[in-house]
Amino acid sequence: MNEVEELLKNIDGQFKDVVGVLIVDRDGIIIKSTINEVVETIQNYGMSIAQIVEMSNQALKENGEIQFLRMKTKRNEFIVVPDKEFMLITILNANNPSLSHGQHALSSN
Amino acid sequence: MNEVEELLKNIDGQFKDVVGVLIVDRDGIIIKSTINEVVETIQNYGMSIAQIVEMSNQALKENGEIQFLRMKTKRNEFIVVPDKEFMLITILNANNPSLSHGQHALSSN
């Protein structure tokens, strides 16, 4: 699992707006995270996004599975790459130039 | 509505992989479309995507409304910009280099 952790840290360090990177299972349960303190909000993100992917797969089922999802809300941006068993979720800060790296609303590494 | 039609045609013409551009209401009913023949599949896309946006708004409700959504399936890619009453949906062909413009699975202008 060391390689996975390195990969996550790489994604996390590459962009200053990255709040954190999660690997969740298909139910949204967090397996790995670059966010030290997995607060309820982060766990909820995992569950909500797993739900959205599941629901999108059903809604667009004749189109094949969702391979990539990018979703921007007022507060965050989520980049999601679902795989068979797991899902990679990158959480970014959306449009918040006043918050510098490490000081954003959600604590990150 | 002439300006809207021009805008849609512009988006449609700009990228060779664009299958079509739709404006749908929040229930997914097609208001405007660059696709001449609105087949059932296209109407279903409108409905499915409206559903996905609605559901994502609920799932991430403390995050503010979805402002932008990009979703890739095996067959298509959808770029969605929701607004208060309407939603702009651009449908693209995903990874199908063997199909040239105008010959893709869904008829387009």
Short mmCIF file of N, CA, C and O in Angstrom, two decimals, chain A residues 41 44-45 48-49 51-52 55-57 59-60 62-78 94-95, chain B residues 41 44-45 48-49 51-52 55-57 59-60 62-78 94-95:
data_model
loop_
_atom_site.label_atom_id
_atom_site.label_comp_id
_atom_site.label_asym_id
_atom_site.label_seq_id
_atom_site.Cartn_x
_atom_site.Cartn_y
_atom_site.Cartn_z
N THR A 41 -17.52 15.71 7.67
CA THR A 41 -17.72 16.30 6.34
C THR A 41 -17.05 15.46 5.26
O THR A 41 -17.63 15.21 4.21
N ASN A 44 -18.75 12.25 4.74
CA ASN A 44 -19.98 12.51 3.99
C ASN A 44 -19.72 12.72 2.50
O ASN A 44 -20.51 12.28 1.66
N TYR A 45 -18.63 13.40 2.17
CA TYR A 45 -18.28 13.59 0.77
C TYR A 45 -18.13 12.23 0.09
O TYR A 45 -18.63 12.01 -1.01
N SER A 48 -21.56 10.69 -0.32
CA SER A 48 -22.39 11.42 -1.30
C SER A 48 -21.91 11.15 -2.71
O SER A 48 -22.71 10.93 -3.62
N ILE A 49 -20.59 11.14 -2.89
CA ILE A 49 -20.07 10.96 -4.25
C ILE A 49 -20.26 9.53 -4.73
O ILE A 49 -20.62 9.30 -5.89
N GLN A 51 -22.73 7.72 -3.91
CA GLN A 51 -24.16 7.73 -4.24
C GLN A 51 -24.41 8.34 -5.62
O GLN A 51 -25.19 7.83 -6.42
N ILE A 52 -23.75 9.47 -5.87
CA ILE A 52 -23.94 10.17 -7.15
C ILE A 52 -23.45 9.30 -8.31
O ILE A 52 -24.12 9.20 -9.34
N MET A 55 -25.90 6.40 -8.80
CA MET A 55 -27.14 6.90 -9.38
C MET A 55 -26.94 7.30 -10.84
O MET A 55 -27.79 7.05 -11.69
N SER A 56 -25.78 7.88 -11.14
CA SER A 56 -25.49 8.28 -12.52
C SER A 56 -25.34 7.05 -13.41
O SER A 56 -25.78 7.04 -14.56
N ASN A 57 -24.72 6.01 -12.87
CA ASN A 57 -24.59 4.76 -13.61
C ASN A 57 -25.96 4.19 -13.96
O ASN A 57 -26.17 3.69 -15.06
N ALA A 59 -28.82 5.97 -14.12
CA ALA A 59 -29.55 6.88 -15.00
C ALA A 59 -29.05 6.80 -16.44
O ALA A 59 -29.80 6.99 -17.39
N LEU A 60 -27.77 6.51 -16.61
CA LEU A 60 -27.19 6.48 -17.96
C LEU A 60 -26.74 5.07 -18.32
O LEU A 60 -25.73 4.88 -18.98
N GLU A 62 -27.40 2.66 -20.34
CA GLU A 62 -27.11 2.16 -21.70
C GLU A 62 -25.86 2.82 -22.28
O GLU A 62 -25.44 2.54 -23.40
N ASN A 63 -25.25 3.71 -21.51
CA ASN A 63 -24.07 4.44 -21.96
C ASN A 63 -22.77 3.83 -21.47
O ASN A 63 -21.69 4.31 -21.80
N GLY A 64 -22.85 2.81 -20.67
CA GLY A 64 -21.63 2.27 -20.04
C GLY A 64 -21.38 2.99 -18.74
O GLY A 64 -21.94 4.05 -18.49
N GLU A 65 -20.52 2.41 -17.91
CA GLU A 65 -20.24 2.97 -16.58
C GLU A 65 -19.59 4.36 -16.66
O GLU A 65 -18.91 4.66 -17.63
N ILE A 66 -19.79 5.15 -15.63
CA ILE A 66 -19.11 6.44 -15.50
C ILE A 66 -17.61 6.19 -15.33
O ILE A 66 -17.20 5.44 -14.45
N GLN A 67 -16.81 6.80 -16.20
CA GLN A 67 -15.36 6.60 -16.12
C GLN A 67 -14.66 7.80 -15.49
O GLN A 67 -13.53 7.69 -15.01
N PHE A 68 -15.34 8.92 -15.53
CA PHE A 68 -14.73 10.15 -15.01
C PHE A 68 -15.84 11.13 -14.69
O PHE A 68 -16.83 11.23 -15.43
N LEU A 69 -15.66 11.84 -13.58
CA LEU A 69 -16.69 12.79 -13.16
C LEU A 69 -16.01 14.00 -12.56
O LEU A 69 -15.10 13.86 -11.72
N ARG A 70 -16.39 15.16 -13.00
CA ARG A 70 -15.84 16.39 -12.43
C ARG A 70 -17.02 17.28 -12.08
O ARG A 70 -17.89 17.50 -12.92
N MET A 71 -17.06 17.75 -10.85
CA MET A 71 -18.26 18.41 -10.39
C MET A 71 -17.86 19.61 -9.55
O MET A 71 -17.09 19.49 -8.61
N LYS A 72 -18.37 20.79 -9.91
CA LYS A 72 -18.02 21.98 -9.18
C LYS A 72 -19.23 22.53 -8.45
O LYS A 72 -20.30 22.72 -9.04
N THR A 73 -19.08 22.73 -7.16
CA THR A 73 -20.10 23.43 -6.40
C THR A 73 -19.52 24.79 -6.03
O THR A 73 -18.39 25.10 -6.39
N LYS A 74 -20.29 25.58 -5.29
CA LYS A 74 -19.78 26.90 -4.91
C LYS A 74 -18.49 26.74 -4.07
O LYS A 74 -17.55 27.51 -4.21
N ARG A 75 -18.45 25.72 -3.22
CA ARG A 75 -17.36 25.61 -2.26
C ARG A 75 -16.21 24.72 -2.72
O ARG A 75 -15.06 25.00 -2.46
N ASN A 76 -16.55 23.61 -3.35
CA ASN A 76 -15.51 22.65 -3.71
C ASN A 76 -15.64 22.17 -5.15
O ASN A 76 -16.68 22.35 -5.79
N GLU A 77 -14.57 21.54 -5.59
CA GLU A 77 -14.63 20.85 -6.86
C GLU A 77 -14.20 19.41 -6.59
O GLU A 77 -13.27 19.18 -5.81
N PHE A 78 -14.88 18.47 -7.19
CA PHE A 78 -14.58 17.06 -6.97
C PHE A 78 -14.20 16.42 -8.30
O PHE A 78 -14.92 16.57 -9.29
N ALA A 94 -12.79 25.50 -4.48
CA ALA A 94 -13.27 26.18 -5.67
C ALA A 94 -13.23 27.68 -5.44
O ALA A 94 -13.78 28.17 -4.45
N ASN A 95 -12.56 28.40 -6.35
CA ASN A 95 -12.61 29.87 -6.33
C ASN A 95 -12.45 30.47 -4.96
O ASN A 95 -13.32 31.20 -4.51
N THR B 41 -33.54 8.63 -27.22
CA THR B 41 -32.26 8.63 -26.49
C THR B 41 -31.89 10.03 -25.99
O THR B 41 -31.46 10.20 -24.86
N ASN B 44 -34.09 11.14 -23.26
CA ASN B 44 -33.68 10.43 -22.04
C ASN B 44 -32.43 11.04 -21.42
O ASN B 44 -32.34 11.12 -20.19
N TYR B 45 -31.48 11.46 -22.26
CA TYR B 45 -30.28 12.11 -21.73
C TYR B 45 -30.67 13.34 -20.93
O TYR B 45 -30.17 13.56 -19.82
N SER B 48 -32.22 12.19 -17.65
CA SER B 48 -31.24 11.55 -16.77
C SER B 48 -30.31 12.58 -16.15
O SER B 48 -30.02 12.54 -14.96
N ILE B 49 -29.88 13.52 -16.97
CA ILE B 49 -28.92 14.50 -16.46
C ILE B 49 -29.59 15.47 -15.49
O ILE B 49 -29.01 15.83 -14.46
N GLN B 51 -31.96 14.69 -13.57
CA GLN B 51 -32.07 13.86 -12.36
C GLN B 51 -30.75 13.82 -11.59
O GLN B 51 -30.71 13.93 -10.37
N ILE B 52 -29.65 13.62 -12.33
CA ILE B 52 -28.32 13.53 -11.70
C ILE B 52 -27.98 14.85 -11.02
O ILE B 52 -27.47 14.87 -9.89
N MET B 55 -30.15 15.27 -7.91
CA MET B 55 -29.70 14.34 -6.88
C MET B 55 -28.36 14.78 -6.30
O MET B 55 -28.15 14.69 -5.09
N SER B 56 -27.47 15.27 -7.14
CA SER B 56 -26.17 15.74 -6.66
C SER B 56 -26.34 16.98 -5.78
O SER B 56 -25.64 17.13 -4.77
N ASN B 57 -27.26 17.85 -6.16
CA ASN B 57 -27.54 19.02 -5.33
C ASN B 57 -27.99 18.61 -3.93
O ASN B 57 -27.59 19.21 -2.94
N ALA B 59 -27.37 15.62 -2.48
CA ALA B 59 -26.32 14.89 -1.79
C ALA B 59 -25.23 15.82 -1.25
O ALA B 59 -24.62 15.55 -0.23
N LEU B 60 -25.00 16.92 -1.95
CA LEU B 60 -23.94 17.84 -1.54
C LEU B 60 -24.52 19.18 -1.10
O LEU B 60 -23.93 20.23 -1.34
N GLU B 62 -24.85 21.04 1.49
CA GLU B 62 -24.16 22.06 2.30
C GLU B 62 -23.00 22.69 1.51
O GLU B 62 -22.31 23.59 2.00
N ASN B 63 -22.83 22.24 0.27
CA ASN B 63 -21.74 22.73 -0.57
C ASN B 63 -22.17 23.82 -1.55
O ASN B 63 -21.35 24.36 -2.27
N GLY B 64 -23.45 24.10 -1.57
CA GLY B 64 -23.96 25.03 -2.58
C GLY B 64 -24.33 24.25 -3.84
O GLY B 64 -23.94 23.11 -4.01
N GLU B 65 -25.10 24.89 -4.72
CA GLU B 65 -25.59 24.21 -5.93
C GLU B 65 -24.45 23.79 -6.87
O GLU B 65 -23.39 24.42 -6.88
N ILE B 66 -24.70 22.73 -7.63
CA ILE B 66 -23.77 22.31 -8.68
C ILE B 66 -23.68 23.42 -9.74
O ILE B 66 -24.70 23.84 -10.28
N GLN B 67 -22.48 23.88 -10.02
CA GLN B 67 -22.32 24.95 -11.02
C GLN B 67 -21.80 24.41 -12.35
O GLN B 67 -21.93 25.06 -13.38
N PHE B 68 -21.18 23.25 -12.27
CA PHE B 68 -20.58 22.68 -13.47
C PHE B 68 -20.41 21.19 -13.27
O PHE B 68 -20.07 20.74 -12.17
N LEU B 69 -20.69 20.43 -14.30
CA LEU B 69 -20.60 18.98 -14.19
C LEU B 69 -20.06 18.43 -15.50
O LEU B 69 -20.54 18.79 -16.57
N ARG B 70 -19.05 17.58 -15.39
CA ARG B 70 -18.51 16.94 -16.59
C ARG B 70 -18.46 15.46 -16.30
O ARG B 70 -17.92 15.04 -15.28
N MET B 71 -19.01 14.67 -17.17
CA MET B 71 -19.18 13.26 -16.87
C MET B 71 -18.89 12.45 -18.12
O MET B 71 -19.46 12.68 -19.17
N LYS B 72 -17.98 11.49 -17.99
CA LYS B 72 -17.61 10.68 -19.14
C LYS B 72 -18.06 9.24 -18.92
O LYS B 72 -17.75 8.62 -17.89
N THR B 73 -18.79 8.73 -19.88
CA THR B 73 -19.11 7.31 -19.88
C THR B 73 -18.33 6.68 -21.03
O THR B 73 -17.60 7.37 -21.74
N LYS B 74 -18.51 5.39 -21.23
CA LYS B 74 -17.77 4.74 -22.31
C LYS B 74 -18.14 5.38 -23.66
O LYS B 74 -17.30 5.56 -24.52
N ARG B 75 -19.42 5.72 -23.81
CA ARG B 75 -19.90 6.16 -25.11
C ARG B 75 -19.88 7.67 -25.31
O ARG B 75 -19.60 8.16 -26.40
N ASN B 76 -20.27 8.39 -24.27
CA ASN B 76 -20.42 9.84 -24.42
C ASN B 76 -19.77 10.61 -23.28
O ASN B 76 -19.45 10.05 -22.25
N GLU B 77 -19.61 11.88 -23.53
CA GLU B 77 -19.20 12.77 -22.46
C GLU B 77 -20.24 13.88 -22.40
O GLU B 77 -20.72 14.36 -23.43
N PHE B 78 -20.60 14.25 -21.18
CA PHE B 78 -21.62 15.28 -21.00
C PHE B 78 -21.01 16.46 -20.24
O PHE B 78 -20.40 16.26 -19.20
N ALA B 94 -17.33 10.13 -26.96
CA ALA B 94 -16.15 9.81 -26.17
C ALA B 94 -15.31 8.77 -26.89
O ALA B 94 -15.82 7.72 -27.26
N ASN B 95 -14.02 9.11 -27.08
CA ASN B 95 -13.07 8.11 -27.60
C ASN B 95 -13.59 7.29 -28.75
O ASN B 95 -13.63 6.06 -28.66
#
